[in-house]
mmCIF file of C-alpha atoms in Angstrom:
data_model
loop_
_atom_site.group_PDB
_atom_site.id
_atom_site.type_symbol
_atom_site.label_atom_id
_atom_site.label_comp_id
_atom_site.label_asym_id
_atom_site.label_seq_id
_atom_site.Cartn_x
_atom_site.Cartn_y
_atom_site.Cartn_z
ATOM 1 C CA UNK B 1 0.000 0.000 0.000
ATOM 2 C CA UNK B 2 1.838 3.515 -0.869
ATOM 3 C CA UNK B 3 0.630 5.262 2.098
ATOM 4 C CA UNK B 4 3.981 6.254 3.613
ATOM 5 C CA UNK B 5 3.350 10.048 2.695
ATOM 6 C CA UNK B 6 0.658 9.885 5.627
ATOM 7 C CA UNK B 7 3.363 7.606 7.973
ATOM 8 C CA UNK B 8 6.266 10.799 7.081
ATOM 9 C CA UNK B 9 3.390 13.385 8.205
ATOM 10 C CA UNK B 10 2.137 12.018 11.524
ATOM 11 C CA UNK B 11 6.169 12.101 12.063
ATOM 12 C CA UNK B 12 6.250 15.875 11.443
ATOM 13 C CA UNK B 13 3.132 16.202 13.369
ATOM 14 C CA UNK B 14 4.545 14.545 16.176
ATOM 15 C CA UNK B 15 8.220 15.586 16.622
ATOM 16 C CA UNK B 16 6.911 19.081 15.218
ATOM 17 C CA UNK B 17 4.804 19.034 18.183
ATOM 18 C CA UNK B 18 7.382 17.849 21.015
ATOM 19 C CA UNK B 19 10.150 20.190 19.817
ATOM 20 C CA UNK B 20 7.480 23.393 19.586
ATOM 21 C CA UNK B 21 6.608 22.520 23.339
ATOM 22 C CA UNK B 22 10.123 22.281 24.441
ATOM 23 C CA UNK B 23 10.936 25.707 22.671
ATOM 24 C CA UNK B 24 8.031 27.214 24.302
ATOM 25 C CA UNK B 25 9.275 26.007 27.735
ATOM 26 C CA UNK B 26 12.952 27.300 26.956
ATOM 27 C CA UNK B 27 10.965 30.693 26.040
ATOM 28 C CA UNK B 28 9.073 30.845 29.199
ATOM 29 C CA UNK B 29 12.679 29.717 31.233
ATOM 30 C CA UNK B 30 14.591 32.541 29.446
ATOM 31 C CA UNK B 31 12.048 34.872 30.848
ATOM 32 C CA UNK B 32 11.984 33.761 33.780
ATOM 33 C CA UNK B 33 15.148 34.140 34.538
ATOM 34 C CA UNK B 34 15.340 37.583 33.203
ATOM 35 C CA UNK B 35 12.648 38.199 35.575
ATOM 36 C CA UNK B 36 15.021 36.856 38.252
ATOM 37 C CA UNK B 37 17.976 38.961 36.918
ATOM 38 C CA UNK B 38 15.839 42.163 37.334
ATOM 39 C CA UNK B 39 14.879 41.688 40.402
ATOM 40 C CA UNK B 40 18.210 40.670 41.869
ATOM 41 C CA UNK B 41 19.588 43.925 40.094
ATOM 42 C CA UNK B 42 16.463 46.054 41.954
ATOM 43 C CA UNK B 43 17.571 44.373 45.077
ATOM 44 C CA UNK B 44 20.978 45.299 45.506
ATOM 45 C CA UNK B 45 20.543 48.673 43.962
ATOM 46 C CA UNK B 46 18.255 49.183 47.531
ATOM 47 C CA UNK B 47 21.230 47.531 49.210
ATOM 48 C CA UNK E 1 12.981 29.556 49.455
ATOM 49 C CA UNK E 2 14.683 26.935 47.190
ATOM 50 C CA UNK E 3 17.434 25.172 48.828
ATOM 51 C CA UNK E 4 20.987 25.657 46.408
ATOM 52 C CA UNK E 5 22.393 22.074 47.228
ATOM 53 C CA UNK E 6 18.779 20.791 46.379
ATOM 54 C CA UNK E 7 18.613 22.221 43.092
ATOM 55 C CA UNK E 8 22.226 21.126 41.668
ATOM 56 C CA UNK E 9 20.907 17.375 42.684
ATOM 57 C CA UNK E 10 17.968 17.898 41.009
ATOM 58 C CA UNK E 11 19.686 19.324 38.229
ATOM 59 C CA UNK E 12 22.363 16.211 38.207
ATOM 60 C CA UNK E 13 18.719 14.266 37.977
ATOM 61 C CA UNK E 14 17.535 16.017 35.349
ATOM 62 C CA UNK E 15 20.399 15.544 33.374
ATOM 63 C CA UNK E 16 20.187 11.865 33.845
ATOM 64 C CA UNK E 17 17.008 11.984 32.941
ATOM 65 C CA UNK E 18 17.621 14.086 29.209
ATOM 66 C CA UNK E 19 19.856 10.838 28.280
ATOM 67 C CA UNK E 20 17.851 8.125 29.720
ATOM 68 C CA UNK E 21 15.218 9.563 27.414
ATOM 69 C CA UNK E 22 17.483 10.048 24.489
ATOM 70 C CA UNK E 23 18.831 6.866 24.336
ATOM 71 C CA UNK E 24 15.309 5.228 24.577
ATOM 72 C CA UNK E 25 13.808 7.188 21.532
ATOM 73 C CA UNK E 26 16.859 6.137 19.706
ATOM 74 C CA UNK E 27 16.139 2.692 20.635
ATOM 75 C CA UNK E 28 12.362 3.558 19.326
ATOM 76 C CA UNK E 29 12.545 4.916 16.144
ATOM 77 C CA UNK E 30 15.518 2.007 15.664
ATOM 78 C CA UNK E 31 12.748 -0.307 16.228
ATOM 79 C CA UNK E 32 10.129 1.695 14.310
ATOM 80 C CA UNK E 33 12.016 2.390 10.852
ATOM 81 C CA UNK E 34 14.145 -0.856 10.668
ATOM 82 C CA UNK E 35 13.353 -3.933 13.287
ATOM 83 C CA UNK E 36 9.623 -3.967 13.103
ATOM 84 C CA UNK E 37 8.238 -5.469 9.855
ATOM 85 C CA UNK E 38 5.372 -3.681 8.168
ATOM 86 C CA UNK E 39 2.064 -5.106 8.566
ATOM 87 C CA UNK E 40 0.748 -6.507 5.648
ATOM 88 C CA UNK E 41 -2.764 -5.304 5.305
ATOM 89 C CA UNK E 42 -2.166 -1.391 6.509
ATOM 90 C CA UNK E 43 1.079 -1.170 5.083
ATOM 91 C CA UNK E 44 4.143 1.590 6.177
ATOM 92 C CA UNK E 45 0.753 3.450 7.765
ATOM 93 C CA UNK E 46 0.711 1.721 10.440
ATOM 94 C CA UNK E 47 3.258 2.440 12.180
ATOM 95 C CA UNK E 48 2.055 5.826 13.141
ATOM 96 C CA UNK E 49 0.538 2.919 15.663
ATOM 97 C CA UNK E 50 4.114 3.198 17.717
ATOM 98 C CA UNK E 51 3.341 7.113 18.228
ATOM 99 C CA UNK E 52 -0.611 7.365 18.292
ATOM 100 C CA UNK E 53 -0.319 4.615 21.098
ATOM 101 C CA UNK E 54 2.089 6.096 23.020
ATOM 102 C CA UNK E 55 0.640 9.728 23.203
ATOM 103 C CA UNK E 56 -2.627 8.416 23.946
ATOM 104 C CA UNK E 57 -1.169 6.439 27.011
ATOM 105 C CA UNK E 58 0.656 9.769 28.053
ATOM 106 C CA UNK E 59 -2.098 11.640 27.714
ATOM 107 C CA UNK E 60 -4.227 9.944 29.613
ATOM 108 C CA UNK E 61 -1.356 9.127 32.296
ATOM 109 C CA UNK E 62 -0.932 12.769 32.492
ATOM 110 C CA UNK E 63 -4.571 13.092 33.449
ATOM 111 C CA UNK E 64 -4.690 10.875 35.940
ATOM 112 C CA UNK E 65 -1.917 12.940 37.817
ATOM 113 C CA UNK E 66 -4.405 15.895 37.189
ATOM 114 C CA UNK E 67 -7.493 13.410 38.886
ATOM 115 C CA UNK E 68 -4.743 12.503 42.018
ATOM 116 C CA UNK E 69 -2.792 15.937 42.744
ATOM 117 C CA UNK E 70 -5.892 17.472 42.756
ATOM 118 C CA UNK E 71 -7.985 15.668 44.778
ATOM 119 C CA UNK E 72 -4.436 16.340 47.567
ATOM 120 C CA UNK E 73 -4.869 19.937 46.887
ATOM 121 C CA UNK E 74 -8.638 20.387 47.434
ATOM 122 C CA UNK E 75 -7.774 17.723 50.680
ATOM 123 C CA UNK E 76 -4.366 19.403 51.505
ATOM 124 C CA UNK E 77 -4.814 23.122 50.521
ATOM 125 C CA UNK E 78 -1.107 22.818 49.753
ATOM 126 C CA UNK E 79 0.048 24.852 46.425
ATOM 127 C CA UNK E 80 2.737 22.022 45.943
ATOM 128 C CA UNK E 81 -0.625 19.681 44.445
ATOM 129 C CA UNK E 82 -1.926 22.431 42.401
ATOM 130 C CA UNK E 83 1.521 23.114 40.442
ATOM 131 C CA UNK E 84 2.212 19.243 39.757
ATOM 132 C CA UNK E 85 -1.333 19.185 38.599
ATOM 133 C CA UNK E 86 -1.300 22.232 36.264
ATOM 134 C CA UNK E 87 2.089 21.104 34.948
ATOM 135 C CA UNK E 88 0.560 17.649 34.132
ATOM 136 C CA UNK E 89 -2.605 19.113 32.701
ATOM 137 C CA UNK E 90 -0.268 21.496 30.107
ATOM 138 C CA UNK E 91 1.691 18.525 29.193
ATOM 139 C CA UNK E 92 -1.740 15.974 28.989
ATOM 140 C CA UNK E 93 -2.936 18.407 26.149
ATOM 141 C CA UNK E 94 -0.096 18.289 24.251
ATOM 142 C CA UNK E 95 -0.166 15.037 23.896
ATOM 143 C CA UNK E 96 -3.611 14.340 23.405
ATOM 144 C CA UNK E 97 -3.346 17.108 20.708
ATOM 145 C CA UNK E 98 -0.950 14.566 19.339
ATOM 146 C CA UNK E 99 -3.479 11.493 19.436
ATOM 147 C CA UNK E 100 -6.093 13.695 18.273
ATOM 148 C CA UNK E 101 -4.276 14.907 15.197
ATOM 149 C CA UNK E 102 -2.199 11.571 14.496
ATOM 150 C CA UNK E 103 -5.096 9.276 14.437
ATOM 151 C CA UNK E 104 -7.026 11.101 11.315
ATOM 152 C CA UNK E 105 -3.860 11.090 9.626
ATOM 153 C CA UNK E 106 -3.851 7.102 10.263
ATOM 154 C CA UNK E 107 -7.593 7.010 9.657
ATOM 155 C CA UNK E 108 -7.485 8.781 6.337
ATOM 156 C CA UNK E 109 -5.819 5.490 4.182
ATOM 157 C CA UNK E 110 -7.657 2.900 6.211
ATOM 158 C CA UNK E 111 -11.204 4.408 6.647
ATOM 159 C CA UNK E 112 -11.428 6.652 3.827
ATOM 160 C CA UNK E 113 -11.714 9.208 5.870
ATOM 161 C CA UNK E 114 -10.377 12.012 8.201
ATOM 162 C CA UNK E 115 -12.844 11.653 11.176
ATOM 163 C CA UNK E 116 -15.917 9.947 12.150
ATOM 164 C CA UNK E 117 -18.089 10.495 15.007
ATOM 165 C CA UNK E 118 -17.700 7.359 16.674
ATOM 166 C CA UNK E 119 -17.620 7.494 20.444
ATOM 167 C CA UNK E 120 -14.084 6.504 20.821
ATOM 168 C CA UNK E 121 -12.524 9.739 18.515
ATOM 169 C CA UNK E 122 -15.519 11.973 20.143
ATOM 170 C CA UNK E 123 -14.814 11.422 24.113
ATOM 171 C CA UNK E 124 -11.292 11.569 22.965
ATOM 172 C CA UNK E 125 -12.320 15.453 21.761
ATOM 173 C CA UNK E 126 -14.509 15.776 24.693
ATOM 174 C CA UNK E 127 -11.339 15.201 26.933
ATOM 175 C CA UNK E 128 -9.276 17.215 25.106
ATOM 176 C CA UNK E 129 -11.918 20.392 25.386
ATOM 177 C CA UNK E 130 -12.289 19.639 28.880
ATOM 178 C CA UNK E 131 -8.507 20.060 29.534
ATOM 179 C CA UNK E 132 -7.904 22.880 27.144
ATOM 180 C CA UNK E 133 -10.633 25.058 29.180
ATOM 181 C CA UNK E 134 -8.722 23.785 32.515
ATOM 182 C CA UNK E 135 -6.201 25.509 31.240
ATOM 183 C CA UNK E 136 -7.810 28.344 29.881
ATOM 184 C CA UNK E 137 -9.453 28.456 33.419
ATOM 185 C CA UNK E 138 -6.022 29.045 34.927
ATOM 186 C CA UNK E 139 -4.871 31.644 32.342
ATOM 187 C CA UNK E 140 -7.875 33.462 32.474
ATOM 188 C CA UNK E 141 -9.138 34.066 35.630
ATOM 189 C CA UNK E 142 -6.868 36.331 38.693
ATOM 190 C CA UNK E 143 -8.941 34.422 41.717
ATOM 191 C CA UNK E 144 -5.482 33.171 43.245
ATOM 192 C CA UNK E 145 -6.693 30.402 45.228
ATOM 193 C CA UNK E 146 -10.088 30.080 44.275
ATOM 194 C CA UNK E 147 -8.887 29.720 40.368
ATOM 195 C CA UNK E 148 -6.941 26.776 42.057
ATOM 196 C CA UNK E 149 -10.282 25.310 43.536
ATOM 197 C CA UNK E 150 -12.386 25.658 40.776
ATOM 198 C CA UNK E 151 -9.170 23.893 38.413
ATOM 199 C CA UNK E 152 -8.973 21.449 40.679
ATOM 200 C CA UNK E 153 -12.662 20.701 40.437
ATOM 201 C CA UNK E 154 -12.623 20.566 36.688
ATOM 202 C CA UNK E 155 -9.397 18.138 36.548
ATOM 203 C CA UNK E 156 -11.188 15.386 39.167
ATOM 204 C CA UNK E 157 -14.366 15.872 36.150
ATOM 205 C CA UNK E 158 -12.299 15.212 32.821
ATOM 206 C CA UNK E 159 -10.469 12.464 34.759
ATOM 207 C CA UNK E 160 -14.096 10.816 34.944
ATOM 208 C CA UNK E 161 -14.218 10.812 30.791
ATOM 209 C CA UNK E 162 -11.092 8.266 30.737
ATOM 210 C CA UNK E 163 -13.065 5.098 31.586
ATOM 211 C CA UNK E 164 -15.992 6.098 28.913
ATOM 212 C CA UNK E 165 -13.147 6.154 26.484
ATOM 213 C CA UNK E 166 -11.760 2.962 27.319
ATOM 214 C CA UNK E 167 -14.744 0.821 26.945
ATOM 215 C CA UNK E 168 -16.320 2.984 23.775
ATOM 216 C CA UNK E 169 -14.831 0.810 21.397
ATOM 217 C CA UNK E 170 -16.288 -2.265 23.460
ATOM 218 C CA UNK E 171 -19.562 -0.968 24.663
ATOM 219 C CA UNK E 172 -20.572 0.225 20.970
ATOM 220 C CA UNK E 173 -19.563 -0.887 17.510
ATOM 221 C CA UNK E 174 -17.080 1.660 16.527
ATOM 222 C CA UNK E 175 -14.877 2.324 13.724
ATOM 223 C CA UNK E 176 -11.943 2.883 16.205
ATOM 224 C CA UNK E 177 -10.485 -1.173 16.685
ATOM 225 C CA UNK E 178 -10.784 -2.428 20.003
ATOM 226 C CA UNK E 179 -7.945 -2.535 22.514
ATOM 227 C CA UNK E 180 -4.788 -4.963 20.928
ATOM 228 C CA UNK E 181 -2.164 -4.743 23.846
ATOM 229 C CA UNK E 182 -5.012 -5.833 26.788
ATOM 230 C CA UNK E 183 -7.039 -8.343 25.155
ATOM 231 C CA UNK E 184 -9.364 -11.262 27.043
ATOM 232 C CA UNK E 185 -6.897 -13.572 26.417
ATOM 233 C CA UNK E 186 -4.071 -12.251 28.176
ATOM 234 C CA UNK E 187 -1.776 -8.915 27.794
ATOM 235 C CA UNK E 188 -0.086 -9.122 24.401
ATOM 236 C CA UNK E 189 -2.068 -11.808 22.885
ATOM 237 C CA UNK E 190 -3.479 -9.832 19.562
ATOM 238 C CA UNK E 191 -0.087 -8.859 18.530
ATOM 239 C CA UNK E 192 2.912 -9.703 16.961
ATOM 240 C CA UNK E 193 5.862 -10.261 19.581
ATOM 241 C CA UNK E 194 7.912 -7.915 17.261
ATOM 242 C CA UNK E 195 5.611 -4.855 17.217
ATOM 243 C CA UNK E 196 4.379 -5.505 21.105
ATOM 244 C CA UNK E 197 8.256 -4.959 21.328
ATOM 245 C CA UNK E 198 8.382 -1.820 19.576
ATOM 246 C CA UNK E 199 5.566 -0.282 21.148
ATOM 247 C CA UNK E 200 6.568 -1.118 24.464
ATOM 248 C CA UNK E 201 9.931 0.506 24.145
ATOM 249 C CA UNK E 202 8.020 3.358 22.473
ATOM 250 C CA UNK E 203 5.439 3.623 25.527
ATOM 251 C CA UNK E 204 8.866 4.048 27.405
ATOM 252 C CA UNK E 205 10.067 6.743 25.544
ATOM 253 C CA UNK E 206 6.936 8.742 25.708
ATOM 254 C CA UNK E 207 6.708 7.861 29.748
ATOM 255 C CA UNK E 208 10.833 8.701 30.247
ATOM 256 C CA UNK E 209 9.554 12.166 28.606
ATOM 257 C CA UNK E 210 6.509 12.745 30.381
ATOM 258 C CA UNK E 211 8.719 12.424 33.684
ATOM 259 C CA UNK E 212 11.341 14.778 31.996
ATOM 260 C CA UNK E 213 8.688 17.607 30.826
ATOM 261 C CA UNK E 214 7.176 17.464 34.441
ATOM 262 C CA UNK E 215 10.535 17.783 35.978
ATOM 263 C CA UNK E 216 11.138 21.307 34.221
ATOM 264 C CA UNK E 217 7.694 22.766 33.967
ATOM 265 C CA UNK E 218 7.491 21.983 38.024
ATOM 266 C CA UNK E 219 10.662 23.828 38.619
ATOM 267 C CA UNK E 220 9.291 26.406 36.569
ATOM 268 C CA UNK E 221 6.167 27.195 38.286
ATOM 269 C CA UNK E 222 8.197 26.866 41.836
ATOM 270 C CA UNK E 223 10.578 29.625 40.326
ATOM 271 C CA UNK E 224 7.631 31.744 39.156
ATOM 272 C CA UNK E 225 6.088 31.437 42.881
ATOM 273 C CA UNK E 226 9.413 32.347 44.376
ATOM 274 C CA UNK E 227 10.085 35.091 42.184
ATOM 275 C CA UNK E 228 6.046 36.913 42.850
ATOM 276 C CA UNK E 229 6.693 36.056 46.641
ATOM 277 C CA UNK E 230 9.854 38.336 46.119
ATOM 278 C CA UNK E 231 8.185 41.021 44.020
ATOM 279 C CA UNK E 232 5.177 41.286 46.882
ATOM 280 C CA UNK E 233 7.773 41.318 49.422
ATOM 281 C CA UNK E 234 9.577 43.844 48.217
ATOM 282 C CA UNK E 235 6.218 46.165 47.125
ATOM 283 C CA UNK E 236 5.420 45.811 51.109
ATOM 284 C CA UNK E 237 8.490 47.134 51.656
ATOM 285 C CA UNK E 238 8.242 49.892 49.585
#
């Protein structure tokens, strides 16, 4: 049966789909921690 | 306030963790593109199987952390319950976005069609709509612990739809095929030794990553809670 073209896109659909999450976690990390940076810097500034 | 020494063994964990997982989707999509043979009447289709499977499992796995840390936060009142269940409802969706989206692209050679509203692929929509206004619940509304509550409330609820989805394909005569891996006659009976392989070290894969994805969104909604405790600290202060 020459169905692989559906097998190759429920591969993109699915490893699309974990590496979009993980991005979106790195995203939410990175600000997160720039969050943390600014506050640290606010800190110290007020001794 | 998060302990330093705890973190860096967490982090050493973690790390673990990232390879452990690795290694065992290596070993899955070994098994998936070259060790398991290709069924005969489905063809190269079929193995979307080893990732439709798996996802579904999560998914539902993910949900019933939802059903369990939420009950111990309505019972508890501890915030500690109500991150590991928000963190396992975000990931839950994700992966039953997956099943949701995978199985009409399997469907569509079989069946001759993208969807069909069988009750197996429409409680599986039901459950994903359920979860996907959880979360909306949580983004939406600024009711601090109540938002919590009523979240918690709607998690135990969804949880309920898992059983009705389960038995679907055996209660009424679907289009969806019934259950292969638990069968009357034993676990593993209705398939091939090769591809109960492959989907078992599959259903590892997606389980390793579950535990992985938890791991960091957990840590992230501790650091978020640590970092507005410091921000209303220091507004007191002002």
């Amino acid at each position: 049966m020459d169905n692989q073209w559906f097998f190759l896109a429920a591969n993109v659909v699915v490893w699309g789909g974990i590496i979009y999450y993980v991005y979106t976690i790195r995203q939410r990390n990175r600000a997160l921690e720039k969050d943390l940076e600014l506050l640290k810097e606010t800190l110290s500034k007020e001794g | 306030m998060m302990n330093p020494d705890a973190v860096e063994e967490n982090q050493e964990e973690g790390n673990i963790l990232v390879w452990l997982t690795g290694l065992a989707f290596l070993a899955a999509m070994v098994a998936i593109f070259i060790y398991v043979p290709t069924e005969q009447t489905e063809g190269v289709v079929q193995r979307v199987m080893y990732f439709h499977v798996p996802s579904a499992w999560l998914s539902f796995f993910a949900f019933f952390i939802v059903f369990i840390c939420s009950i111990l936060f309505l019972w508890k009142k501890e915030r500690e319950w109500d991150i590991y269940a928000h963190a396992s409802a975000e990931i839950g969706v994700i992966f039953c976005s997956l099943v949701l989206i995978t199985g009409p692209i399997w469907a569509r050679p079989i069946w001759g069609a993208w969807w069909v509203w069988d009750a197996r692929l429409t409680s599986t929509l039901i459950l994903w709509i359920i979860y996907v206004a959880y979360l909306m619940l949580r983004t939406q509304s600024d009711a601090g612990s109540m938002r919590a509550r009523y979240a918690a409330v709607l998690g135990i609820v969804g949880f309920l739809n898992i059983p009705f989805i389960h038995f679907s394909v055996l209660w009424w005569r679907t289009f969806h095929p019934p259950p292969k891996v638990i069968t009357n006659e034993g676990i593993g009976k209705g398939m091939d030794p090769t591809m109960l392989a492959t989907l078992g070290i599959s259903l590892c894969a997606f389980t390793l990553l579950y535990f992985l994805l938890m791991g960091v969104r957990v840590r992230q909604e501790k650091l978020k809670d640590e970092i507005d405790r410091l921000k209303r600290e220091k507004l007191y202060s002002a």
